[in-house]
Amino acid sequence: MMVVLLGATTLVLVAVAPWVLSAAAGGKNLKSPQKVEVDIIDDNFILRWNRSDESVGNVTFSFDYQKTGMDNWIKLSGCQNITSTKCNFSSLKLNVYEEIKLRIRAEKENTSSWYEVDSFTPFRKAQIGPPEVHLEAEDKAIVIHISPGTKDSVMWALDGLSFTYSLVIWKNSSGVEERIENIYSRHKIYKLSPETTYCLKVKAALLTSWKIGVYSPVHCIKTTVENELPPPENIEVSVQNQNYVLKWDYTYANMTFQVQWLHAFLKRNPGNHLYKWKQIPDCENVKTTQCVFPQNVFQKGIYLLRVQASDGNNTSFWSEEIKFDTEIQVFNIRSLSDSFHIYIGAPKQSGNTPVIQDYPLIYEIIFWENTSNAERKIIEKKTDVTVPNLKPLTVYCVKARAHTMDEKLNKSSVFSDAVCEKTKPGNTSKIWLIVGICIALFALPFVIYAAKVFLRCINYVFFPSLKPSSSIDEYFSEQPLKNLLLSTSEEQIEKCFIIENISTIATVEETNQTDEDHKKYSSQTSQDSGNYSNEDESESKTSEELQQDFV
Amino acid sequence: MSTKPDMIQKCLWLEILMGIFIAGTLSLDCNLLNVHLRRVTWQNLRHLSSMSNSFPVECLRENIAFELPQEFLQYTQPMKRDIKKAFYEMSLQAFNIFSQHTFKYWKERHLKQIQIGLDQQAEYLNQCLEEDKNENEDMKEMKENEMKPSEARVPQLSSLELRRYFHRIDNFLKEKKYSDCAWEIVRVEIRRCLYYFYKFTALFRRK
């Protein structure tokens, strides 16, 4: 009896023991955190989570990661046994374009189960960190040098030159903000006031990946005292006889100037060793506000030009950089006749092959009286322009250049050569009217003819006639052959010509048979529309007969 | 027998003329820009071809498949904007590759030409995308994306695939330590990629 009681108690104790022990240990099983947030800024991965159970203290957390496609989990260094609810890591050699998975568990004396975080692609989650900004001040301009926040980043390894930046600039005193979007890493802001403090902040963007970064800290700089010599302004390029003519304006006289150029594509890549402004030899130390250099100095491409003035002791700051595209070339103007009818012709390249205009252009036409210098400017969309209200019997000179209609594209050609013509005497309007009517009457038959031809074309293409061509009639005058080539409206019966009469080879009985068969065939042909079935039948018959022969 | 071909020729000429006239009046701004884009792209293809006389035979051994993502072919009506974006991305990536590493393998003249060309190409595509952005609601979408948490952003599968492709190319160059053969293989690959996108520029013209 006692033994039984003892046995029962032992059993009960054994059954209850684990439960008691765990109760003594302080409780329920550890639960892993249920929510983990992953933030990525440049190369830094920041993980944040919440404790699953606030009451349990002294819990540490550990992370593992797994690349998709692999089976093993790897310990995440930098995030092992973390006491807080946040950890950073950045030293992984990962392919940022491949998905990875993370898992977390809580640890105390025992460990909780793993909680797997949803897999993600690091690049998709990554944000662009604040860029580095370096400023240089001039009197009325600020030069901005921007570079990515993290050098040799793993996340942005492919994007070294793809970043575009945008900035917000304001005067420290007024606080009125101005936004500038879509700029490259070397940018200059003009038209500022001297001796003023300007503050700005910059953020980077990767537009094709829909990423906009965070703003850099605010940088402030004070512009310098106004320089004695202002920079040259209104730089323009035009063409004369296989040379480029560069002209600019300057307020003071007796200055020497120099001109520098740069490949436009280097703006994307300022770190390049080629990023050096180079002198144009023909424009070094010129005394006039213009300089001439041959066209072959520049190979085909887009360039930037800038001019600087000097009076021997002091130099001005560099002028605004103008974009100069060798591809949009010069236009020729031909003044057709009196009262100034200007026809802007297609531009010619050096090989005398016309350049196709690929984008809509507007034309800026400047004309002036040869004697005076007062210029008048008109802007036209057409290449055929009539300038009204001119003085009769005066010599006017005209030059033109093209601009792309799209302001964003912002391309302009160089000015064409100036063409001078004398206007005709007045009262030409009546003459023009008569001439106009005559031309219209003269042109009318041509227009009608052209329309007719066009309609004929349309009819030929879309509504072809069913009549046979006349040339077929020429060559095939015989009716039967003609019918062979064309399908006619009524079916014609063809007489069947027997090529070989097999009946002579076969036996008498069969001869009779074949005769009958032939009769059958001929009666059939009158109903058959084609020759093909007939031939097949005769062929099969002859082969049978031949077989019989050989048997 | 000889009158009909003449007729066809005449018709063709007239038809083409009418076609150009109609096309000229209907397609403005960005669409007309695409003709220039095609020309610049074609020039770049020629530059890439002329950079080397011929592909060195000994480099054939090292050739690997980079697997250019061809998913645009799967779409029956590919989104013009997606292709333009991918093309823009491709232009920048190609520009990146040819700009960043200094190497003496090719003449500087060739390098400059290809960089000028790729920059121009990227510039035109950027202008077009900017224009489209202002026309459509994309600006709002972009701002919304800015504020959303990163996961909820609009998935750009094709952009990621393209990036993986260029990552493979970049890795290949690094592994081969920028050898001459590696550069030759990359040049041919980029030319292939550019030609693939060049074919799509024909789609941009239709509205």
PDB file of C-alpha atoms in Angstrom, chain B residues 55 57-66 172 176 181-182 184-186 188-189 192:
ATOM      1  CA  PHE B  55      37.706  41.961 -81.262  1.00  0.00           C
ATOM      2  CA  VAL B  57      40.407  36.433 -80.710  1.00  0.00           C
ATOM      3  CA  GLU B  58      42.218  35.535 -77.512  1.00  0.00           C
ATOM      4  CA  CYS B  59      39.561  37.357 -75.503  1.00  0.00           C
ATOM      5  CA  LEU B  60      36.800  35.034 -76.652  1.00  0.00           C
ATOM      6  CA  ARG B  61      37.805  32.590 -73.946  1.00  0.00           C
ATOM      7  CA  GLU B  62      36.983  35.042 -71.203  1.00  0.00           C
ATOM      8  CA  ASN B  63      33.596  35.983 -72.547  1.00  0.00           C
ATOM      9  CA  ILE B  64      30.678  35.453 -70.206  1.00  0.00           C
ATOM     10  CA  ALA B  65      26.958  35.919 -70.575  1.00  0.00           C
ATOM     11  CA  PHE B  66      25.775  39.065 -68.885  1.00  0.00           C
ATOM     12  CA  PHE B 172      33.297  41.348 -64.152  1.00  0.00           C
ATOM     13  CA  LYS B 176      39.377  40.654 -64.254  1.00  0.00           C
ATOM     14  CA  CYS B 181      40.289  41.682 -72.679  1.00  0.00           C
ATOM     15  CA  ALA B 182      37.762  42.590 -70.007  1.00  0.00           C
ATOM     16  CA  GLU B 184      36.896  44.614 -74.995  1.00  0.00           C
ATOM     17  CA  ILE B 185      34.178  42.287 -73.753  1.00  0.00           C
ATOM     18  CA  VAL B 186      32.458  45.115 -71.908  1.00  0.00           C
ATOM     19  CA  VAL B 188      30.892  44.727 -77.097  1.00  0.00           C
ATOM     20  CA  GLU B 189      28.299  44.133 -74.412  1.00  0.00           C
ATOM     21  CA  ARG B 192      24.709  45.184 -77.760  1.00  0.00           C
TER      22      ARG B 192
END
